Amino acid sequence: MRLLLALSLLAATEDLAARLGSDDASVAIEACREAAASEDPALTAPLGKLLKHDNPAVRRAAIEALGLRKPADERKKAAQALAQRIAPLAAKEETKEECLAVLSALHDLAQPVALKPLLDGIGPDDDRDIARARMRAAANIPSKEAIEELIHLGSAGRRGGAQWRAAAAVDALRYATQERVEGGIEAWRQWWTENRRTFDVDIAATKRADARLREEERRRKGKRGAGGEKGE
């Protein structure tokens, strides 16, 4: 019985992987949606290949599915594949929304392997929405290195007329640590010097998750309230 079940699951995965590679965009998109609900590690590589598909709707479906990978090894692989798309997508205005989708997925995956691609090369003339999303995704990685890199980026951001970059780094640091430190990036540098040894990245990650849940609940209540008023 177990062998039959294993063979059945293998056949289903092979069929889904084949549909991910379909030339029909609608078939590939539907397969991405199915793959998003599966934890089978065999689906991560086929999804990664779709990040360069000619059809933007297929790419978006693949991005969303990769952002939902659950097994630890597959989350890392998904983050590696997505992180490679940051630079080419951020360079073009027409792919801005796709880049933001990639960054949202990387935020949720929260993998250290994505830290360098997320923060490297953020310049004062970059699109600010994308830059802030890159910093926030980096801030959600449970890593002391992420905090240190954000402080470094914020310090560099004070030069060349890029005060916004320093301010964005401070916002990301508040999100990363769930602490409020007043006084700008130098105050954060001092705070980190005093707290680095005892700072617990896992506790901060739990606080971030709890804060997001509270925010989602407020939004749901807001929508229900707006719907009720409209109905009256």
GROMACS .gro file of C-alpha atoms in nm:
model
  232
    1MET     CA    1   0.000   0.000   0.000
    2ARG     CA    2   0.278   0.241   0.092
    3LEU     CA    3   0.459   0.163  -0.233
    4LEU     CA    4   0.146   0.228  -0.435
    5LEU     CA    5   0.092   0.559  -0.255
    6ALA     CA    6   0.453   0.662  -0.314
    7LEU     CA    7   0.427   0.575  -0.683
    8SER     CA    8   0.103   0.769  -0.709
    9LEU     CA    9   0.257   1.078  -0.548
   10LEU     CA   10   0.561   1.051  -0.774
   11ALA     CA   11   0.341   1.031  -1.082
   12ALA     CA   12   0.141   1.335  -0.967
   13THR     CA   13   0.460   1.535  -0.910
   14GLU     CA   14   0.600   1.437  -1.250
   15ASP     CA   15   0.273   1.540  -1.415
   16LEU     CA   16   0.276   1.875  -1.234
   17ALA     CA   17   0.639   1.937  -1.325
   18ALA     CA   18   0.559   1.860  -1.689
   19ARG     CA   19   0.272   2.110  -1.685
   20LEU     CA   20   0.502   2.373  -1.537
   21GLY     CA   21   0.707   2.337  -1.853
   22SER     CA   22   0.408   2.361  -2.085
   23ASP     CA   23   0.423   2.594  -2.385
   24ASP     CA   24   0.065   2.696  -2.301
   25ALA     CA   25   0.086   2.991  -2.059
   26SER     CA   26  -0.253   2.920  -1.903
   27VAL     CA   27  -0.148   2.561  -1.828
   28ALA     CA   28   0.180   2.679  -1.673
   29ILE     CA   29   0.002   2.938  -1.458
   30GLU     CA   30  -0.246   2.683  -1.326
   31ALA     CA   31   0.042   2.445  -1.256
   32CYS     CA   32   0.218   2.719  -1.059
   33ARG     CA   33  -0.091   2.764  -0.845
   34GLU     CA   34  -0.101   2.391  -0.774
   35ALA     CA   35   0.272   2.386  -0.700
   36ALA     CA   36   0.225   2.670  -0.450
   37ALA     CA   37   0.019   2.432  -0.234
   38SER     CA   38   0.269   2.146  -0.261
   39GLU     CA   39   0.576   2.090  -0.045
   40ASP     CA   40   0.738   1.851  -0.292
   41PRO     CA   41   1.102   1.957  -0.334
   42ALA     CA   42   1.105   1.838  -0.694
   43LEU     CA   43   0.895   2.141  -0.794
   44THR     CA   44   1.133   2.416  -0.684
   45ALA     CA   45   1.371   2.390  -0.981
   46PRO     CA   46   1.094   2.391  -1.246
   47LEU     CA   47   0.940   2.694  -1.078
   48GLY     CA   48   1.277   2.869  -1.078
   49LYS     CA   49   1.310   2.820  -1.453
   50LEU     CA   50   0.981   3.003  -1.505
   51LEU     CA   51   1.126   3.324  -1.359
   52LYS     CA   52   1.264   3.394  -1.707
   53HIS     CA   53   0.950   3.293  -1.898
   54ASP     CA   54   0.846   3.520  -2.185
   55ASN     CA   55   0.499   3.567  -2.036
   56PRO     CA   56   0.493   3.808  -1.737
   57ALA     CA   57   0.183   3.640  -1.593
   58VAL     CA   58   0.368   3.308  -1.581
   59ARG     CA   59   0.663   3.476  -1.412
   60ARG     CA   60   0.437   3.633  -1.148
   61ALA     CA   61   0.271   3.298  -1.077
   62ALA     CA   62   0.612   3.136  -1.037
   63ILE     CA   63   0.729   3.415  -0.804
   64GLU     CA   64   0.426   3.367  -0.580
   65ALA     CA   65   0.471   2.990  -0.572
   66LEU     CA   66   0.840   3.015  -0.486
   67GLY     CA   67   0.762   3.256  -0.205
   68LEU     CA   68   0.545   2.986  -0.047
   69ARG     CA   69   0.807   2.708  -0.038
   70LYS     CA   70   0.803   2.541   0.304
   71PRO     CA   71   1.091   2.289   0.344
   72ALA     CA   72   1.407   2.464   0.467
   73ASP     CA   73   1.630   2.352   0.181
   74GLU     CA   74   1.368   2.452  -0.077
   75ARG     CA   75   1.322   2.794   0.082
   76LYS     CA   76   1.694   2.853   0.040
   77LYS     CA   77   1.687   2.738  -0.324
   78ALA     CA   78   1.382   2.950  -0.395
   79ALA     CA   79   1.550   3.255  -0.240
   80GLN     CA   80   1.863   3.197  -0.449
   81ALA     CA   81   1.659   3.184  -0.769
   82LEU     CA   82   1.452   3.491  -0.681
   83ALA     CA   83   1.752   3.696  -0.566
   84GLN     CA   84   1.910   3.659  -0.911
   85ARG     CA   85   1.617   3.851  -1.057
   86ILE     CA   86   1.655   4.165  -0.844
   87ALA     CA   87   1.920   4.343  -1.052
   88PRO     CA   88   1.765   4.289  -1.399
   89LEU     CA   89   1.413   4.372  -1.283
   90ALA     CA   90   1.511   4.678  -1.079
   91ALA     CA   91   1.688   4.829  -1.380
   92LYS     CA   92   1.368   4.879  -1.583
   93GLU     CA   93   1.061   5.086  -1.501
   94GLU     CA   94   0.838   4.842  -1.690
   95THR     CA   95   0.935   4.555  -1.459
   96LYS     CA   96   0.903   4.751  -1.133
   97GLU     CA   97   0.590   4.569  -1.014
   98GLU     CA   98   0.746   4.232  -1.090
   99CYS     CA   99   1.055   4.335  -0.895
  100LEU     CA  100   0.839   4.432  -0.598
  101ALA     CA  101   0.670   4.090  -0.617
  102VAL     CA  102   1.013   3.923  -0.607
  103LEU     CA  103   1.107   4.132  -0.304
  104SER     CA  104   0.783   4.045  -0.128
  105ALA     CA  105   0.855   3.675  -0.183
  106LEU     CA  106   1.211   3.717  -0.056
  107HIS     CA  107   1.076   3.898   0.252
  108ASP     CA  108   0.855   3.601   0.333
  109LEU     CA  109   1.127   3.343   0.267
  110ALA     CA  110   1.367   3.535   0.499
  111GLN     CA  111   1.680   3.354   0.384
  112PRO     CA  112   2.034   3.475   0.466
  113VAL     CA  113   2.147   3.368   0.119
  114ALA     CA  114   1.950   3.662  -0.024
  115LEU     CA  115   2.107   3.930   0.198
  116LYS     CA  116   2.390   4.034  -0.033
  117PRO     CA  117   2.173   4.060  -0.351
  118LEU     CA  118   1.911   4.252  -0.153
  119LEU     CA  119   2.142   4.524  -0.024
  120ASP     CA  120   2.432   4.541  -0.268
  121GLY     CA  121   2.432   4.828  -0.511
  122ILE     CA  122   2.144   5.035  -0.373
  123GLY     CA  123   2.233   5.380  -0.504
  124PRO     CA  124   2.100   5.729  -0.432
  125ASP     CA  125   1.933   5.744  -0.773
  126ASP     CA  126   1.755   5.409  -0.746
  127ASP     CA  127   1.378   5.377  -0.746
  128ARG     CA  128   1.284   5.450  -0.386
  129ASP     CA  129   0.995   5.204  -0.366
  130ILE     CA  130   1.221   4.921  -0.478
  131ALA     CA  131   1.507   5.033  -0.251
  132ARG     CA  132   1.281   5.044   0.054
  133ALA     CA  133   1.135   4.702  -0.031
  134ARG     CA  134   1.486   4.561  -0.065
  135MET     CA  135   1.581   4.693   0.278
  136ARG     CA  136   1.262   4.565   0.439
  137ALA     CA  137   1.313   4.218   0.289
  138ALA     CA  138   1.668   4.220   0.425
  139ALA     CA  139   1.538   4.335   0.763
  140ASN     CA  140   1.313   4.030   0.787
  141ILE     CA  141   1.611   3.794   0.766
  142PRO     CA  142   1.684   3.668   1.120
  143SER     CA  143   2.053   3.755   1.110
  144LYS     CA  144   2.280   3.994   1.296
  145GLU     CA  145   2.463   4.050   0.969
  146ALA     CA  146   2.144   4.196   0.821
  147ILE     CA  147   2.133   4.459   1.095
  148GLU     CA  148   2.499   4.542   1.049
  149GLU     CA  149   2.461   4.576   0.672
  150LEU     CA  150   2.161   4.807   0.714
  151ILE     CA  151   2.361   5.028   0.949
  152HIS     CA  152   2.644   5.038   0.696
  153LEU     CA  153   2.402   5.123   0.415
  154GLY     CA  154   2.240   5.395   0.623
  155SER     CA  155   2.576   5.551   0.697
  156ALA     CA  156   2.666   5.557   0.328
  157GLY     CA  157   2.323   5.700   0.253
  158ARG     CA  158   2.400   6.028   0.426
  159ARG     CA  159   2.645   6.123   0.153
  160GLY     CA  160   2.571   6.241  -0.200
  161GLY     CA  161   2.236   6.399  -0.124
  162ALA     CA  162   2.071   6.067  -0.045
  163GLN     CA  163   1.917   6.141   0.294
  164TRP     CA  164   1.618   5.932   0.195
  165ARG     CA  165   1.838   5.622   0.185
  166ALA     CA  166   1.956   5.680   0.542
  167ALA     CA  167   1.595   5.733   0.652
  168ALA     CA  168   1.489   5.412   0.474
  169ALA     CA  169   1.768   5.221   0.647
  170VAL     CA  170   1.649   5.352   0.985
  171ASP     CA  171   1.293   5.237   0.908
  172ALA     CA  172   1.430   4.894   0.813
  173LEU     CA  173   1.631   4.876   1.135
  174ARG     CA  174   1.322   4.951   1.339
  175TYR     CA  175   1.144   4.670   1.158
  176ALA     CA  176   1.437   4.429   1.195
  177THR     CA  177   1.484   4.486   1.567
  178GLN     CA  178   1.132   4.589   1.667
  179GLU     CA  179   1.303   4.865   1.866
  180ARG     CA  180   1.273   5.241   1.841
  181VAL     CA  181   1.603   5.423   1.865
  182GLU     CA  182   1.591   5.800   1.826
  183GLY     CA  183   1.871   6.007   1.679
  184GLY     CA  184   1.938   5.872   1.333
  185ILE     CA  185   2.186   5.617   1.203
  186GLU     CA  186   2.466   5.706   1.445
  187ALA     CA  187   2.231   5.641   1.735
  188TRP     CA  188   2.156   5.300   1.582
  189ARG     CA  189   2.526   5.229   1.548
  190GLN     CA  190   2.574   5.305   1.917
  191TRP     CA  191   2.270   5.099   2.015
  192TRP     CA  192   2.400   4.803   1.817
  193THR     CA  193   2.744   4.830   1.979
  194GLU     CA  194   2.576   4.807   2.318
  195ASN     CA  195   2.322   4.535   2.231
  196ARG     CA  196   2.476   4.317   1.962
  197ARG     CA  197   2.597   4.044   2.198
  198THR     CA  198   2.261   3.991   2.370
  199PHE     CA  199   2.028   4.065   2.080
  200ASP     CA  200   1.815   3.761   1.990
  201VAL     CA  201   1.726   3.750   1.618
  202ASP     CA  202   1.464   3.479   1.671
  203ILE     CA  203   1.273   3.679   1.931
  204ALA     CA  204   1.277   3.978   1.695
  205ALA     CA  205   1.148   3.757   1.412
  206THR     CA  206   0.859   3.643   1.630
  207LYS     CA  207   0.775   4.003   1.716
  208ARG     CA  208   0.775   4.096   1.346
  209ALA     CA  209   0.543   3.807   1.265
  210ASP     CA  210   0.308   3.904   1.547
  211ALA     CA  211   0.306   4.266   1.431
  212ARG     CA  212   0.218   4.159   1.075
  213LEU     CA  213  -0.067   3.945   1.203
  214ARG     CA  214  -0.205   4.238   1.402
  215GLU     CA  215  -0.179   4.463   1.098
  216GLU     CA  216  -0.358   4.208   0.879
  217GLU     CA  217  -0.633   4.178   1.138
  218ARG     CA  218  -0.676   4.558   1.146
  219ARG     CA  219  -0.704   4.561   0.768
  220ARG     CA  220  -0.963   4.283   0.769
  221LYS     CA  221  -1.168   4.468   1.030
  222GLY     CA  222  -1.136   4.787   0.828
  223LYS     CA  223  -1.263   4.616   0.515
  224ARG     CA  224  -1.553   4.458   0.701
  225GLY     CA  225  -1.640   4.795   0.851
  226ALA     CA  226  -1.626   4.967   0.515
  227GLY     CA  227  -1.841   4.694   0.362
  228GLY     CA  228  -2.098   4.727   0.640
  229GLU     CA  229  -2.125   5.102   0.595
  230LYS     CA  230  -2.166   5.059   0.223
  231GLY     CA  231  -2.437   4.802   0.273
  232GLU     CA  232  -2.631   5.037   0.501
   0.00000   0.00000   0.00000
